[in-house]
mmCIF file of N, CA, C and O in Angstrom:
data_model
loop_
_atom_site.group_PDB
_atom_site.id
_atom_site.type_symbol
_atom_site.label_atom_id
_atom_site.label_comp_id
_atom_site.label_asym_id
_atom_site.label_seq_id
_atom_site.Cartn_x
_atom_site.Cartn_y
_atom_site.Cartn_z
ATOM 1 N N UNK A 1 111.915 121.401 125.941
ATOM 2 C CA UNK A 1 112.424 120.771 124.734
ATOM 3 C C UNK A 1 111.441 121.043 123.601
ATOM 4 O O UNK A 1 110.275 120.693 123.710
ATOM 5 N N UNK A 2 111.884 121.648 122.516
ATOM 6 C CA UNK A 2 110.972 121.959 121.424
ATOM 7 C C UNK A 2 110.523 120.685 120.706
ATOM 8 O O UNK A 2 111.300 119.752 120.509
ATOM 9 N N UNK A 3 109.247 120.660 120.349
ATOM 10 C CA UNK A 3 108.748 119.516 119.602
ATOM 11 C C UNK A 3 108.828 119.818 118.109
ATOM 12 O O UNK A 3 109.290 120.877 117.687
ATOM 13 N N UNK A 4 108.390 118.875 117.310
ATOM 14 C CA UNK A 4 108.464 118.994 115.852
ATOM 15 C C UNK A 4 107.770 120.264 115.363
ATOM 16 O O UNK A 4 108.308 120.997 114.528
ATOM 17 N N UNK A 5 106.577 120.534 115.895
ATOM 18 C CA UNK A 5 105.833 121.706 115.443
ATOM 19 C C UNK A 5 106.535 123.004 115.848
ATOM 20 O O UNK A 5 106.541 123.970 115.074
ATOM 21 N N UNK A 6 107.145 123.031 117.006
ATOM 22 C CA UNK A 6 107.911 124.221 117.417
ATOM 23 C C UNK A 6 109.064 124.479 116.444
ATOM 24 O O UNK A 6 109.325 125.620 116.065
ATOM 25 N N UNK A 7 109.739 123.422 116.040
ATOM 26 C CA UNK A 7 110.848 123.571 115.096
ATOM 27 C C UNK A 7 110.345 124.053 113.734
ATOM 28 O O UNK A 7 110.972 124.905 113.104
ATOM 29 N N UNK A 8 109.195 123.530 113.298
ATOM 30 C CA UNK A 8 108.612 123.977 112.027
ATOM 31 C C UNK A 8 108.215 125.450 112.109
ATOM 32 O O UNK A 8 108.434 126.219 111.185
ATOM 33 N N UNK A 9 107.637 125.846 113.247
ATOM 34 C CA UNK A 9 107.220 127.240 113.448
ATOM 35 C C UNK A 9 108.436 128.157 113.405
ATOM 36 O O UNK A 9 108.421 129.198 112.752
ATOM 37 N N UNK A 10 109.500 127.771 114.083
ATOM 38 C CA UNK A 10 110.716 128.581 114.085
ATOM 39 C C UNK A 10 111.320 128.681 112.686
ATOM 40 O O UNK A 10 111.770 129.749 112.270
ATOM 41 N N UNK A 11 111.316 127.572 111.951
ATOM 42 C CA UNK A 11 111.882 127.571 110.607
ATOM 43 C C UNK A 11 111.055 128.422 109.646
ATOM 44 O O UNK A 11 111.598 129.095 108.774
ATOM 45 N N UNK A 12 109.732 128.422 109.818
ATOM 46 C CA UNK A 12 108.853 129.186 108.924
ATOM 47 C C UNK A 12 108.905 130.680 109.228
ATOM 48 O O UNK A 12 108.673 131.509 108.351
ATOM 49 N N UNK A 13 109.190 131.029 110.468
ATOM 50 C CA UNK A 13 109.282 132.441 110.842
ATOM 51 C C UNK A 13 107.975 133.183 110.628
ATOM 52 O O UNK A 13 106.907 132.721 111.031
ATOM 53 N N UNK A 14 108.066 134.325 109.958
ATOM 54 C CA UNK A 14 106.894 135.183 109.787
ATOM 55 C C UNK A 14 105.810 134.585 108.898
ATOM 56 O O UNK A 14 104.672 135.046 108.945
ATOM 57 N N UNK A 15 106.137 133.587 108.095
ATOM 58 C CA UNK A 15 105.107 133.026 107.218
ATOM 59 C C UNK A 15 104.255 131.963 107.916
ATOM 60 O O UNK A 15 103.313 131.446 107.343
ATOM 61 N N UNK A 16 104.592 131.638 109.187
ATOM 62 C CA UNK A 16 103.756 130.708 109.963
ATOM 63 C C UNK A 16 102.401 131.371 110.168
ATOM 64 O O UNK A 16 102.319 132.504 110.619
ATOM 65 N N UNK A 17 101.321 130.689 109.822
ATOM 66 C CA UNK A 17 100.006 131.307 109.780
ATOM 67 C C UNK A 17 99.115 131.032 110.979
ATOM 68 O O UNK A 17 98.065 131.647 111.115
ATOM 69 N N UNK A 18 99.484 130.117 111.844
ATOM 70 C CA UNK A 18 98.646 129.844 113.013
ATOM 71 C C UNK A 18 98.788 130.985 114.008
ATOM 72 O O UNK A 18 99.890 131.406 114.340
ATOM 73 N N UNK A 19 97.667 131.517 114.458
ATOM 74 C CA UNK A 19 97.680 132.627 115.407
ATOM 75 C C UNK A 19 97.107 132.179 116.736
ATOM 76 O O UNK A 19 96.559 131.089 116.858
ATOM 77 N N UNK A 20 97.189 133.034 117.733
ATOM 78 C CA UNK A 20 96.646 132.715 119.052
ATOM 79 C C UNK A 20 95.130 132.511 119.009
ATOM 80 O O UNK A 20 94.571 131.817 119.836
ATOM 81 N N UNK A 21 94.462 133.134 118.025
ATOM 82 C CA UNK A 21 93.012 133.003 117.912
ATOM 83 C C UNK A 21 92.602 131.639 117.344
ATOM 84 O O UNK A 21 91.478 131.203 117.502
ATOM 85 N N UNK A 22 93.529 130.996 116.645
ATOM 86 C CA UNK A 22 93.238 129.686 116.054
ATOM 87 C C UNK A 22 93.369 128.607 117.130
ATOM 88 O O UNK A 22 94.170 128.737 118.051
ATOM 89 N N UNK A 23 92.595 127.556 116.989
ATOM 90 C CA UNK A 23 92.750 126.457 117.950
ATOM 91 C C UNK A 23 94.105 125.793 117.798
ATOM 92 O O UNK A 23 94.721 125.858 116.729
ATOM 93 N N UNK A 24 94.563 125.180 118.862
ATOM 94 C CA UNK A 24 95.813 124.433 118.794
ATOM 95 C C UNK A 24 95.578 123.200 117.930
ATOM 96 O O UNK A 24 94.638 122.447 118.162
ATOM 97 N N UNK A 25 96.406 123.010 116.930
ATOM 98 C CA UNK A 25 96.226 121.916 115.994
ATOM 99 C C UNK A 25 97.268 120.833 116.233
ATOM 100 O O UNK A 25 98.431 121.125 116.476
ATOM 101 N N UNK A 26 96.846 119.581 116.148
ATOM 102 C CA UNK A 26 97.778 118.465 116.283
ATOM 103 C C UNK A 26 98.584 118.328 115.003
ATOM 104 O O UNK A 26 99.797 118.158 115.027
ATOM 105 N N UNK A 27 97.910 118.416 113.866
ATOM 106 C CA UNK A 27 98.561 118.311 112.571
ATOM 107 C C UNK A 27 98.403 119.634 111.836
ATOM 108 O O UNK A 27 97.317 120.188 111.787
ATOM 109 N N UNK A 28 99.492 120.139 111.291
ATOM 110 C CA UNK A 28 99.424 121.366 110.508
ATOM 111 C C UNK A 28 100.174 121.168 109.197
ATOM 112 O O UNK A 28 100.986 120.248 109.060
ATOM 113 N N UNK A 29 99.909 122.059 108.261
ATOM 114 C CA UNK A 29 100.693 122.101 107.043
ATOM 115 C C UNK A 29 102.051 122.704 107.353
ATOM 116 O O UNK A 29 102.379 123.004 108.505
ATOM 117 N N UNK A 30 102.837 122.935 106.331
ATOM 118 C CA UNK A 30 104.194 123.455 106.522
ATOM 119 C C UNK A 30 104.217 124.848 107.156
ATOM 120 O O UNK A 30 105.228 125.252 107.715
ATOM 121 N N UNK A 31 103.121 125.577 107.043
ATOM 122 C CA UNK A 31 103.105 126.963 107.526
ATOM 123 C C UNK A 31 102.058 127.213 108.600
ATOM 124 O O UNK A 31 101.603 128.334 108.783
ATOM 125 N N UNK A 32 101.661 126.165 109.328
ATOM 126 C CA UNK A 32 100.753 126.329 110.448
ATOM 127 C C UNK A 32 99.282 126.273 110.107
ATOM 128 O O UNK A 32 98.440 126.407 110.986
ATOM 129 N N UNK A 33 98.964 126.081 108.849
ATOM 130 C CA UNK A 33 97.561 126.014 108.449
ATOM 131 C C UNK A 33 97.014 124.611 108.706
ATOM 132 O O UNK A 33 97.778 123.646 108.802
ATOM 133 N N UNK A 34 95.696 124.490 108.839
ATOM 134 C CA UNK A 34 95.125 123.147 109.013
ATOM 135 C C UNK A 34 95.486 122.253 107.820
ATOM 136 O O UNK A 34 95.498 122.707 106.680
ATOM 137 N N UNK A 35 95.817 121.023 108.110
ATOM 138 C CA UNK A 35 96.182 120.089 107.045
ATOM 139 C C UNK A 35 94.910 119.557 106.391
ATOM 140 O O UNK A 35 93.898 119.323 107.071
ATOM 141 N N UNK A 36 94.961 119.374 105.104
ATOM 142 C CA UNK A 36 93.831 118.806 104.376
ATOM 143 C C UNK A 36 93.647 117.361 104.832
ATOM 144 O O UNK A 36 94.614 116.584 104.846
ATOM 145 N N UNK A 37 92.430 116.960 105.211
ATOM 146 C CA UNK A 37 92.213 115.588 105.688
ATOM 147 C C UNK A 37 92.647 114.528 104.685
ATOM 148 O O UNK A 37 93.137 113.461 105.078
ATOM 149 N N UNK A 38 92.495 114.803 103.393
ATOM 150 C CA UNK A 38 92.918 113.823 102.387
ATOM 151 C C UNK A 38 94.424 113.629 102.423
ATOM 152 O O UNK A 38 94.925 112.511 102.246
ATOM 153 N N UNK A 39 95.166 114.699 102.679
ATOM 154 C CA UNK A 39 96.624 114.599 102.771
ATOM 155 C C UNK A 39 97.016 113.746 103.971
ATOM 156 O O UNK A 39 97.894 112.880 103.875
ATOM 157 N N UNK A 40 96.365 113.985 105.103
ATOM 158 C CA UNK A 40 96.648 113.188 106.302
ATOM 159 C C UNK A 40 96.367 111.719 106.028
ATOM 160 O O UNK A 40 97.176 110.852 106.363
ATOM 161 N N UNK A 41 95.235 111.418 105.400
ATOM 162 C CA UNK A 41 94.887 110.031 105.109
ATOM 163 C C UNK A 41 95.885 109.391 104.140
ATOM 164 O O UNK A 41 96.273 108.234 104.326
ATOM 165 N N UNK A 42 96.310 110.128 103.113
ATOM 166 C CA UNK A 42 97.295 109.598 102.169
ATOM 167 C C UNK A 42 98.619 109.303 102.862
ATOM 168 O O UNK A 42 99.236 108.256 102.656
ATOM 169 N N UNK A 43 99.055 110.230 103.698
ATOM 170 C CA UNK A 43 100.334 110.030 104.403
ATOM 171 C C UNK A 43 100.245 108.876 105.396
ATOM 172 O O UNK A 43 101.184 108.103 105.552
ATOM 173 N N UNK A 44 99.101 108.754 106.072
ATOM 174 C CA UNK A 44 98.915 107.662 107.027
ATOM 175 C C UNK A 44 98.922 106.323 106.291
ATOM 176 O O UNK A 44 99.554 105.367 106.735
ATOM 177 N N UNK A 45 98.247 106.272 105.148
ATOM 178 C CA UNK A 45 98.230 105.032 104.365
ATOM 179 C C UNK A 45 99.643 104.682 103.884
ATOM 180 O O UNK A 45 100.051 103.522 103.906
ATOM 181 N N UNK A 46 100.393 105.681 103.452
ATOM 182 C CA UNK A 46 101.770 105.432 103.004
ATOM 183 C C UNK A 46 102.608 104.865 104.146
ATOM 184 O O UNK A 46 103.450 103.977 103.936
ATOM 185 N N UNK A 47 102.380 105.371 105.363
ATOM 186 C CA UNK A 47 103.118 104.849 106.536
ATOM 187 C C UNK A 47 102.740 103.391 106.803
ATOM 188 O O UNK A 47 103.593 102.578 107.140
ATOM 189 N N UNK A 48 101.451 103.075 106.674
ATOM 190 C CA UNK A 48 101.002 101.691 106.856
ATOM 191 C C UNK A 48 101.663 100.791 105.820
ATOM 192 O O UNK A 48 102.160 99.712 106.155
ATOM 193 N N UNK A 49 101.659 101.239 104.555
ATOM 194 C CA UNK A 49 102.276 100.452 103.478
ATOM 195 C C UNK A 49 103.762 100.251 103.741
ATOM 196 O O UNK A 49 104.283 99.139 103.589
ATOM 197 N N UNK A 50 104.451 101.311 104.149
ATOM 198 C CA UNK A 50 105.891 101.218 104.417
ATOM 199 C C UNK A 50 106.190 100.271 105.577
ATOM 200 O O UNK A 50 107.222 99.595 105.578
ATOM 201 N N UNK A 51 105.281 100.219 106.537
ATOM 202 C CA UNK A 51 105.474 99.343 107.698
ATOM 203 C C UNK A 51 105.043 97.906 107.408
ATOM 204 O O UNK A 51 105.284 97.012 108.224
ATOM 205 N N UNK A 52 104.379 97.719 106.268
ATOM 206 C CA UNK A 52 103.935 96.370 105.922
ATOM 207 C C UNK A 52 102.737 95.903 106.719
ATOM 208 O O UNK A 52 102.546 94.700 106.908
ATOM 209 N N UNK A 53 101.939 96.849 107.193
ATOM 210 C CA UNK A 53 100.737 96.484 107.945
ATOM 211 C C UNK A 53 99.498 96.835 107.126
ATOM 212 O O UNK A 53 99.545 97.675 106.227
ATOM 213 N N UNK A 54 98.399 96.187 107.447
ATOM 214 C CA UNK A 54 97.146 96.430 106.747
ATOM 215 C C UNK A 54 96.715 97.871 106.975
ATOM 216 O O UNK A 54 96.637 98.324 108.113
ATOM 217 N N UNK A 55 96.450 98.605 105.904
ATOM 218 C CA UNK A 55 96.026 99.998 106.072
ATOM 219 C C UNK A 55 94.675 100.094 106.779
ATOM 220 O O UNK A 55 93.760 99.315 106.503
ATOM 221 N N UNK A 56 94.584 101.017 107.716
ATOM 222 C CA UNK A 56 93.326 101.344 108.376
ATOM 223 C C UNK A 56 93.191 102.860 108.341
ATOM 224 O O UNK A 56 94.149 103.567 108.026
ATOM 225 N N UNK A 57 92.032 103.356 108.674
ATOM 226 C CA UNK A 57 91.837 104.799 108.685
ATOM 227 C C UNK A 57 92.415 105.391 109.970
ATOM 228 O O UNK A 57 92.610 104.682 110.967
ATOM 229 N N UNK A 58 92.672 106.675 109.945
ATOM 230 C CA UNK A 58 93.148 107.372 111.143
ATOM 231 C C UNK A 58 92.110 107.223 112.249
ATOM 232 O O UNK A 58 92.446 107.003 113.419
ATOM 233 N N UNK A 59 90.846 107.316 111.886
ATOM 234 C CA UNK A 59 89.755 107.167 112.854
ATOM 235 C C UNK A 59 89.823 105.788 113.517
ATOM 236 O O UNK A 59 89.707 105.671 114.741
ATOM 237 N N UNK A 60 90.029 104.737 112.714
ATOM 238 C CA UNK A 60 90.145 103.388 113.273
ATOM 239 C C UNK A 60 91.373 103.261 114.167
ATOM 240 O O UNK A 60 91.337 102.588 115.198
ATOM 241 N N UNK A 61 92.463 103.918 113.792
ATOM 242 C CA UNK A 61 93.675 103.869 114.614
ATOM 243 C C UNK A 61 93.421 104.506 115.981
ATOM 244 O O UNK A 61 93.894 104.019 117.013
ATOM 245 N N UNK A 62 92.646 105.586 115.976
ATOM 246 C CA UNK A 62 92.304 106.256 117.237
ATOM 247 C C UNK A 62 91.517 105.314 118.151
ATOM 248 O O UNK A 62 91.791 105.206 119.350
ATOM 249 N N UNK A 63 90.552 104.614 117.573
ATOM 250 C CA UNK A 63 89.760 103.681 118.371
ATOM 251 C C UNK A 63 90.581 102.484 118.831
ATOM 252 O O UNK A 63 90.416 102.003 119.957
ATOM 253 N N UNK A 64 91.484 102.023 117.970
ATOM 254 C CA UNK A 64 92.362 100.922 118.354
ATOM 255 C C UNK A 64 93.230 101.333 119.542
ATOM 256 O O UNK A 64 93.386 100.580 120.507
ATOM 257 N N UNK A 65 93.764 102.533 119.493
ATOM 258 C CA UNK A 65 94.594 103.039 120.589
ATOM 259 C C UNK A 65 93.781 103.104 121.882
ATOM 260 O O UNK A 65 94.245 102.665 122.938
ATOM 261 N N UNK A 66 92.565 103.639 121.794
ATOM 262 C CA UNK A 66 91.716 103.747 122.986
ATOM 263 C C UNK A 66 91.418 102.369 123.570
ATOM 264 O O UNK A 66 91.471 102.169 124.789
ATOM 265 N N UNK A 67 91.128 101.406 122.705
ATOM 266 C CA UNK A 67 90.840 100.039 123.167
ATOM 267 C C UNK A 67 92.051 99.436 123.853
ATOM 268 O O UNK A 67 91.939 98.817 124.919
ATOM 269 N N UNK A 68 93.229 99.603 123.266
ATOM 270 C CA UNK A 68 94.442 99.065 123.875
ATOM 271 C C UNK A 68 94.723 99.711 125.233
ATOM 272 O O UNK A 68 95.122 99.027 126.187
ATOM 273 N N UNK A 69 94.505 101.014 125.339
ATOM 274 C CA UNK A 69 94.720 101.695 126.617
ATOM 275 C C UNK A 69 93.767 101.179 127.684
ATOM 276 O O UNK A 69 94.157 100.978 128.841
ATOM 277 N N UNK A 70 92.517 100.948 127.308
ATOM 278 C CA UNK A 70 91.545 100.396 128.265
ATOM 279 C C UNK A 70 91.963 98.988 128.670
ATOM 280 O O UNK A 70 91.943 98.637 129.856
ATOM 281 N N UNK A 71 92.342 98.165 127.683
ATOM 282 C CA UNK A 71 92.764 96.794 127.981
ATOM 283 C C UNK A 71 93.989 96.756 128.893
ATOM 284 O O UNK A 71 94.141 95.851 129.702
ATOM 285 N N UNK A 72 94.864 97.740 128.770
ATOM 286 C CA UNK A 72 96.058 97.806 129.618
ATOM 287 C C UNK A 72 95.790 98.504 130.943
ATOM 288 O O UNK A 72 96.693 98.667 131.758
ATOM 289 N N UNK A 73 94.541 98.941 131.127
ATOM 290 C CA UNK A 73 94.099 99.600 132.349
ATOM 291 C C UNK A 73 94.904 100.873 132.642
ATOM 292 O O UNK A 73 95.231 101.180 133.782
ATOM 293 N N UNK A 74 95.236 101.622 131.592
ATOM 294 C CA UNK A 74 95.941 102.874 131.801
ATOM 295 C C UNK A 74 95.179 104.076 131.237
ATOM 296 O O UNK A 74 95.672 105.191 131.284
ATOM 297 N N UNK A 75 93.989 103.853 130.744
ATOM 298 C CA UNK A 75 93.209 104.930 130.156
ATOM 299 C C UNK A 75 92.898 106.044 131.140
ATOM 300 O O UNK A 75 92.982 107.227 130.802
ATOM 301 N N UNK A 76 92.563 105.712 132.355
ATOM 302 C CA UNK A 76 92.196 106.738 133.340
ATOM 303 C C UNK A 76 93.382 107.557 133.820
ATOM 304 O O UNK A 76 93.215 108.685 134.254
ATOM 305 N N UNK A 77 94.585 107.021 133.726
ATOM 306 C CA UNK A 77 95.749 107.775 134.196
ATOM 307 C C UNK A 77 96.120 108.896 133.234
ATOM 308 O O UNK A 77 96.917 109.755 133.567
ATOM 309 N N UNK A 78 95.521 108.911 132.054
ATOM 310 C CA UNK A 78 95.837 109.940 131.073
ATOM 311 C C UNK A 78 95.015 111.201 131.264
ATOM 312 O O UNK A 78 95.276 112.212 130.634
ATOM 313 N N UNK A 79 94.023 111.174 132.105
ATOM 314 C CA UNK A 79 93.157 112.351 132.279
ATOM 315 C C UNK A 79 93.780 113.366 133.171
ATOM 316 O O UNK A 79 94.483 113.287 134.015
#
């Protein structure tokens, strides 16, 4: 099943810029390039605002997720 990035890659066709030599990226721009960190932070903050939750940084969200996984005792099953 193709994921969001696969669909973006197919839609971009030859202008997709990520190559096999580049690391696999979780977040990319519209054409496979690394996303600017400020753009990611702005979009994440907009999502927090839209959801009506207190804005936190992406870094804090990562740590919150890790803490919740440990508290639920499922962190080790992800390895």
